[in-house]
Coordinates of C-alpha atoms in Angstrom, one line a residue:
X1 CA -87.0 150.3 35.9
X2 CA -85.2 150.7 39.1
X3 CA -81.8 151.9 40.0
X4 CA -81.0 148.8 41.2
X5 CA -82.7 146.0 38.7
X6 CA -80.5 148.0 36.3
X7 CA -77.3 148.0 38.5
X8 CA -78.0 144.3 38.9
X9 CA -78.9 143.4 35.1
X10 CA -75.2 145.4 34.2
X11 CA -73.2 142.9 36.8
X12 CA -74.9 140.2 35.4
X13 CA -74.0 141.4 31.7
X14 CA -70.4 142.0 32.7
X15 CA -70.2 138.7 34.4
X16 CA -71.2 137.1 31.3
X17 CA -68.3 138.5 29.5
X18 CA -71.1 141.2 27.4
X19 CA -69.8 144.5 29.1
X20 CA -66.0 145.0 30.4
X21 CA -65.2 144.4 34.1
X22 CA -65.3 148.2 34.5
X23 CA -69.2 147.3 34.9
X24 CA -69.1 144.8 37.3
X25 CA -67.1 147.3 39.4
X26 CA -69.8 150.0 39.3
X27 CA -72.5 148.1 39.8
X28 CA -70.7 146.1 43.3
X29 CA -69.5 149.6 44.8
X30 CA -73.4 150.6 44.4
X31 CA -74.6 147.5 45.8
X32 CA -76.3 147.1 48.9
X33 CA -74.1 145.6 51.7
X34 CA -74.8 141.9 52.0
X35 CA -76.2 140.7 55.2
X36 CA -75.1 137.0 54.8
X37 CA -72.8 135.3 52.9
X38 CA -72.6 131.6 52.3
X39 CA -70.6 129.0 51.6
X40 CA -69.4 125.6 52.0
X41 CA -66.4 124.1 53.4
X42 CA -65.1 120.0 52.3
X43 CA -62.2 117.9 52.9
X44 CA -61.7 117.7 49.4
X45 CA -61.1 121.4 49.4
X46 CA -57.8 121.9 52.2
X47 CA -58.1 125.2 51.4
X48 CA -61.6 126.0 52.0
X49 CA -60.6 124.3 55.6
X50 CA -57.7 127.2 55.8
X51 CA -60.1 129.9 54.9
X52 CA -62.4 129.1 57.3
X53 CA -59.9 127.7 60.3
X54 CA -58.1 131.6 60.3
X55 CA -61.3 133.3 59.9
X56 CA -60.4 135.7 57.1
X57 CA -63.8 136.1 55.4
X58 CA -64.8 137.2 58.8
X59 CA -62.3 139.8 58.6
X60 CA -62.7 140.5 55.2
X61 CA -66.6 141.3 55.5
X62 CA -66.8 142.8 59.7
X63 CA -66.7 146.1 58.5
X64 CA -69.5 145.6 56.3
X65 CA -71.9 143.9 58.8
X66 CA -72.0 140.6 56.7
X67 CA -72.5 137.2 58.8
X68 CA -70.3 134.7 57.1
X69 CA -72.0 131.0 57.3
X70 CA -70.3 127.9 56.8
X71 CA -72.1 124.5 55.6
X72 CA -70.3 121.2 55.3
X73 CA -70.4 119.5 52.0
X74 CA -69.9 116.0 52.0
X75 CA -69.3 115.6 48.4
X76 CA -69.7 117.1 45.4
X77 CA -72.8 116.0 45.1
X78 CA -74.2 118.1 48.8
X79 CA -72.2 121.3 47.6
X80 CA -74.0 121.5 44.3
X81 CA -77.6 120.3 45.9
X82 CA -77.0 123.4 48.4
X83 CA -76.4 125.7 45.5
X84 CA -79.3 124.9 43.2
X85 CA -81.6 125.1 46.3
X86 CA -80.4 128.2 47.1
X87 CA -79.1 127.0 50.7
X88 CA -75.2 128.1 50.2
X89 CA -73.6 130.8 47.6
X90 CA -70.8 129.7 46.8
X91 CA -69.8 125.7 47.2
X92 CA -67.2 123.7 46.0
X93 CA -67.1 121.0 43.6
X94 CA -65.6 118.4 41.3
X95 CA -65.6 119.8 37.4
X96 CA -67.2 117.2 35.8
X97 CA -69.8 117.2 38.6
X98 CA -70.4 120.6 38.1
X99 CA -71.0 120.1 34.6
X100 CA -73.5 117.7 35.1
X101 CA -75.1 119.8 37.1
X102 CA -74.7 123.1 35.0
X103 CA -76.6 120.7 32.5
X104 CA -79.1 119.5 34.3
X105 CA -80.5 123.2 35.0
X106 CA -78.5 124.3 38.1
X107 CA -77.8 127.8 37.7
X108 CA -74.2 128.1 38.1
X109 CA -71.0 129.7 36.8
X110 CA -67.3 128.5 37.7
X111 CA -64.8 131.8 38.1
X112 CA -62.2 129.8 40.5
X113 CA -60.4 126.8 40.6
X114 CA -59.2 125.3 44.3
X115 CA -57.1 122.9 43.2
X116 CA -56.2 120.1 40.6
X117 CA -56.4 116.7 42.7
X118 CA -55.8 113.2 41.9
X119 CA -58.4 112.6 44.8
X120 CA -60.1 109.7 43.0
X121 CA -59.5 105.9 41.8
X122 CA -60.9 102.7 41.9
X123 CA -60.2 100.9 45.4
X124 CA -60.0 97.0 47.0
X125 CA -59.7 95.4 49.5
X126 CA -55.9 94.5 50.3
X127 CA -57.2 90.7 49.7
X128 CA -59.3 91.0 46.9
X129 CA -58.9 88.9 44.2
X130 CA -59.9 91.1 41.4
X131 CA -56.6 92.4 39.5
X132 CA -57.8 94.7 36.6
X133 CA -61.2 96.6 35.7
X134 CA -62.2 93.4 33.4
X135 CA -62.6 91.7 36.8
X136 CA -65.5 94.4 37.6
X137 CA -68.1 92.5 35.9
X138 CA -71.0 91.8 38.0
X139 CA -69.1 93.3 41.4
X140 CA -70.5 95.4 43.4
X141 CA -68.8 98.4 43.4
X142 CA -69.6 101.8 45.9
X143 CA -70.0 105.2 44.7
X144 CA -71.6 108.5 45.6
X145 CA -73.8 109.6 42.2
X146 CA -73.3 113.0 40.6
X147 CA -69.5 112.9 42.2
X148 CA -66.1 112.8 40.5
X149 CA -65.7 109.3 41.6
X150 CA -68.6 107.9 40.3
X151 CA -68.2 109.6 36.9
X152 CA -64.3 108.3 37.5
X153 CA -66.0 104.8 37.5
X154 CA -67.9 105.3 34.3
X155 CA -65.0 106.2 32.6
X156 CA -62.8 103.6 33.9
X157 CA -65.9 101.1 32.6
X158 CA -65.9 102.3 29.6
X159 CA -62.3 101.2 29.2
X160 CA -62.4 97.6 30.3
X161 CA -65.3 97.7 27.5
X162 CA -68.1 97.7 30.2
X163 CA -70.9 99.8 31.2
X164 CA -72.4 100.6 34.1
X165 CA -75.2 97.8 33.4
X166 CA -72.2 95.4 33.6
X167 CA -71.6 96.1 37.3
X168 CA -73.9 96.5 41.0
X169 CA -73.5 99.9 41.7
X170 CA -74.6 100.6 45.1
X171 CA -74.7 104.5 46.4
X172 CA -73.6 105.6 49.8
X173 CA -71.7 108.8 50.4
X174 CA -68.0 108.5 50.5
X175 CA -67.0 107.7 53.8
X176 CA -69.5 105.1 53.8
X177 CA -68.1 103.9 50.7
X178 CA -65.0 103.2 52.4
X179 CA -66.7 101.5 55.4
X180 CA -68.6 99.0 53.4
X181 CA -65.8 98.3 51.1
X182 CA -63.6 97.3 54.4
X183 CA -66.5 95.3 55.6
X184 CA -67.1 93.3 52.6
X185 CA -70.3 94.7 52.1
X186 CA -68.9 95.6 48.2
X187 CA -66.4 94.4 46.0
X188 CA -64.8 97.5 45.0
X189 CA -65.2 101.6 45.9
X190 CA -64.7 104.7 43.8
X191 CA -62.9 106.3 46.3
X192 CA -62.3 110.2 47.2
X193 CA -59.5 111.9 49.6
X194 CA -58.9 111.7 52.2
X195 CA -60.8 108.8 53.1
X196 CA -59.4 107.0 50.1
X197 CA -55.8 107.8 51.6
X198 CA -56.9 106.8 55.1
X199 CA -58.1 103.2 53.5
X200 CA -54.8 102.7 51.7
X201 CA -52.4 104.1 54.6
X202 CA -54.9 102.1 57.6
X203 CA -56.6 99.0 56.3
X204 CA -53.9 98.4 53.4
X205 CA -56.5 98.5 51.0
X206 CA -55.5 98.8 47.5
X207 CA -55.7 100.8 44.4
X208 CA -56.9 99.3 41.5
X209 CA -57.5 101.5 39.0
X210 CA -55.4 105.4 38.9
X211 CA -55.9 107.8 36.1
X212 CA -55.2 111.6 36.4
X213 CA -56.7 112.4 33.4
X214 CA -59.9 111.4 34.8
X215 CA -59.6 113.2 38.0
X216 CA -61.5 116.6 36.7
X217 CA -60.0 119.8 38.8
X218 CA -61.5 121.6 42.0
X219 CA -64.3 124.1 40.8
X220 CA -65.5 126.8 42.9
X221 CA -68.8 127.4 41.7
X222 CA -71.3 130.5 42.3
X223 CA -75.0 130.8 41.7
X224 CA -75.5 132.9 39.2
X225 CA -78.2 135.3 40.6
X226 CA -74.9 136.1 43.7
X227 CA -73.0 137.0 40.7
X228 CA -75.1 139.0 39.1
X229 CA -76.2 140.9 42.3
X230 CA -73.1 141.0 44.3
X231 CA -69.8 140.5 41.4
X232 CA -67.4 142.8 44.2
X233 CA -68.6 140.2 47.1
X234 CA -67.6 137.4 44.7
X235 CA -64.3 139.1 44.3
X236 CA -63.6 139.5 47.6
X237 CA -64.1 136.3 48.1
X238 CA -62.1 134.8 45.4
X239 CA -59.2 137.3 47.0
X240 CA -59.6 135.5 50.1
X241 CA -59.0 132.0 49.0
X242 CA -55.9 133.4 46.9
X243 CA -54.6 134.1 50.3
X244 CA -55.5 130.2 51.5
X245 CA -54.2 129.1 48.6
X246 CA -50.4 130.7 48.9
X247 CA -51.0 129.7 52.6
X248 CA -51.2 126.1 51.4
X249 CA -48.5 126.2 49.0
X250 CA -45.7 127.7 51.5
X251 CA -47.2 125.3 54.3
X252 CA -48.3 122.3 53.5
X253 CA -47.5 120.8 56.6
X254 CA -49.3 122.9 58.5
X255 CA -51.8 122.5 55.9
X256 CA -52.2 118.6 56.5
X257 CA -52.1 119.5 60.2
X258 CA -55.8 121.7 59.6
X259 CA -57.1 118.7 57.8
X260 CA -56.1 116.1 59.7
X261 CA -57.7 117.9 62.4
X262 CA -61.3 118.3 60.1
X263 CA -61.8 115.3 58.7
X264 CA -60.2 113.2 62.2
X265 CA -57.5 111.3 59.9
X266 CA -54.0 110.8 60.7
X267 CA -51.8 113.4 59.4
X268 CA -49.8 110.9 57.4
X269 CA -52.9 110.5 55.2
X270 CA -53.6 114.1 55.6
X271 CA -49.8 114.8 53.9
X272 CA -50.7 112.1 51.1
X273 CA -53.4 114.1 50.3
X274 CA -52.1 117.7 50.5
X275 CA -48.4 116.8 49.4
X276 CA -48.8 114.3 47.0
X277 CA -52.2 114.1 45.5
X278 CA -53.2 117.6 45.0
X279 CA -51.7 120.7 42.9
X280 CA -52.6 124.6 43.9
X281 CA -50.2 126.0 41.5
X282 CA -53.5 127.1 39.2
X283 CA -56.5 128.9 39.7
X284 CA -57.8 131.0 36.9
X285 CA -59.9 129.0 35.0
X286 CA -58.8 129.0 31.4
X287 CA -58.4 126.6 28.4
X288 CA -57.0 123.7 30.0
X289 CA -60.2 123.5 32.4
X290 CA -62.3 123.6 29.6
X291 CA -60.8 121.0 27.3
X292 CA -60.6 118.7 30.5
X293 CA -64.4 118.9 30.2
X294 CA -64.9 118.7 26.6
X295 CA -62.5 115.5 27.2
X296 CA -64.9 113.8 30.0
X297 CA -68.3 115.5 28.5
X298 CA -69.1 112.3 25.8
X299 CA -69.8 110.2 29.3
X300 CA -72.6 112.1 30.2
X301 CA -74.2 111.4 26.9
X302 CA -73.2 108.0 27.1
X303 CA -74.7 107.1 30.3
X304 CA -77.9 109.1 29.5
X305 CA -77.4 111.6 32.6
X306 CA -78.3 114.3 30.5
X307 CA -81.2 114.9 28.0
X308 CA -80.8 113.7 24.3
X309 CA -79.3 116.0 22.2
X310 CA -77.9 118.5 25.0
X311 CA -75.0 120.8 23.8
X312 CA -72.6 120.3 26.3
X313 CA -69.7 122.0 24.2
X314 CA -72.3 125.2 25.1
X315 CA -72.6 124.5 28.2
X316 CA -69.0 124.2 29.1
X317 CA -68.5 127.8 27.8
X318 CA -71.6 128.8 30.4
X319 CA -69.9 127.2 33.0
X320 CA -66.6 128.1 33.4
X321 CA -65.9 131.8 33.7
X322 CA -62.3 132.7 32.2
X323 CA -62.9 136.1 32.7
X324 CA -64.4 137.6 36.4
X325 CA -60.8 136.2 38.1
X326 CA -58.4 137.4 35.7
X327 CA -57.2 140.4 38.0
X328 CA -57.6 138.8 41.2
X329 CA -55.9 135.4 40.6
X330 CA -51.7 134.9 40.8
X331 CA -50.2 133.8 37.9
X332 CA -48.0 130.4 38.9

């Protein structure tokens, strides 16, 4: 066997927690340099917008030749199509979404965590006459499929005692959402920041339905063959968005100026966002992160988005990586 399928075979051992991180470490530094690396930037991830607006994974990879490419996601539901066809890296997603998706076959691990949003909730119109998730029963009601909000929905069914039979559900990408739920073309919208923000702060329109318990956190997910092949890139990386990330916290301002600036909202919303509705405090993926999971797993099952009889306690543990970050990421 070659030098390098067995350099590449160690990394992906290590990276699955079977050999120490002494491994991944050998088999990076013997690596050959990466030509491209890429990954995704979102407006639900203000500090994948940082990274990219200052340019440090340029700097962090000139020496080494490697073209850094950006792609847009549009939702969680773009970032993880990119990564199971192999178009992006490294892409950024909701948890719950990712889980789906881990499920469902796509090949990816979680070793990061970009933030812990409320970036979700049931929206209507400032005039609507519907008053509590009862009142959802036969509405129409906008979400983008395989995203946080329209698992968000589910769950907020579930508790009024419906199901997703009980309601219309129409699917159009989040900022259409908004669009069609200030037209009247629906009756209600499973929103996402910042365009949910934008809709409450501009056209008055008004949250029906909050929970933070349902808002699953920001997961930075990897392909697994990158991780296997490249673990010191994917540290690097990581390393890189610890730097956004203390950016963020000590400027938030500034912060909510960069995504105003992205996603063309005003920066009012931008602050609601940034100030109010999201948390960088933690990024190591740990117990919390996979309880959260465990917590909103039974809706998959539920709905039928996965197969019959799919352990998703398992695949929780195959997602999210407690391990690879642990001597990259600050504590606090």
């Amino acid at each position: 066997m070659k030098r390098r399928t067995l350099l590449q075979l160690a990394a992906g051992a290590a990276a699955a927690g079977i050999l120490p991180r002494t491994a991944i470490a050998a088999a990076g530094q013997s690596a050959a340099p990466l030509e491209e690396l890429r990954l995704d930037y979102a407006y639900y991830s203000p500090t994948s917008l940082v990274l990219r607006r200052f340019g440090w994974l340029e700097q962090e990879f000139k020496a080494d030749g490697t073209n850094i490419k950006w792609v847009f996601s549009a939702g969680s539901n773009r970032a993880l199509e990119y990564l199971n066809g192999n178009s992006i890296d490294i892409g950024s997603s909701a948890g719950l979404a990712a889980l789906l998706a881990r499920a469902n076959g796509n090949p990816i691990r979680t070793p990061y965590i970009y933030s812990r949003p409320e970036w979700t909730a049931l929206v209507v119109r400032k005039d609507s006459p519907i008053r509590g998730l009862a009142d959802l029963r036969g509405k129409k009601i906008a979400a983008t499929k395989g995203t946080d909000p329209y698992l968000f929905l589910l769950r907020a069914l579930q508790v009024a005692g419906l199901k997703r039979a009980d309601i219309e559900h129409v699917s159009l990408q989040h900022a259409d959402g908004r669009v069609a739920l200030e037209q009247g073309r629906v009756d209600a919208w499973a929103g996402l920041d910042p365009h949910m923000a934008a809709s409450e702060l501009e056209s008055g329109s008004r949250l029906l339905y909050r929970n933070v318990a349902f808002n699953t956190y920001g997961f930075l997910n990897v392909r697994e063959a990158f991780l296997a092949s490249h673990p010191q890139q994917l540290a690097r990386v990581i390393k890189a968005y610890e730097r956004a990330r203390a950016w963020v916290r000590a400027n938030p301002s500034e912060a909510a100026s960069i995504l105003a600036e992205e996603a063309k909202v005003s920066l009012p919303v931008a602050l609601l966002q940034i100030k109010l509705r999201s948390d960088f405090s933690q990024a190591l993926p740990g117990a919390r992160h996979v309880n959260a999971l465990r917590a909103a797993a039974p809706i998959l099952h539920d709905e039928a988005l996965v197969k019959p009889g799919t352990d998703l306690n398992r695949v929780v543990a195959e997602l999210v990586d407690t391990r690879f970050a642990q001597t990259i990421v600050a504590r606090g």
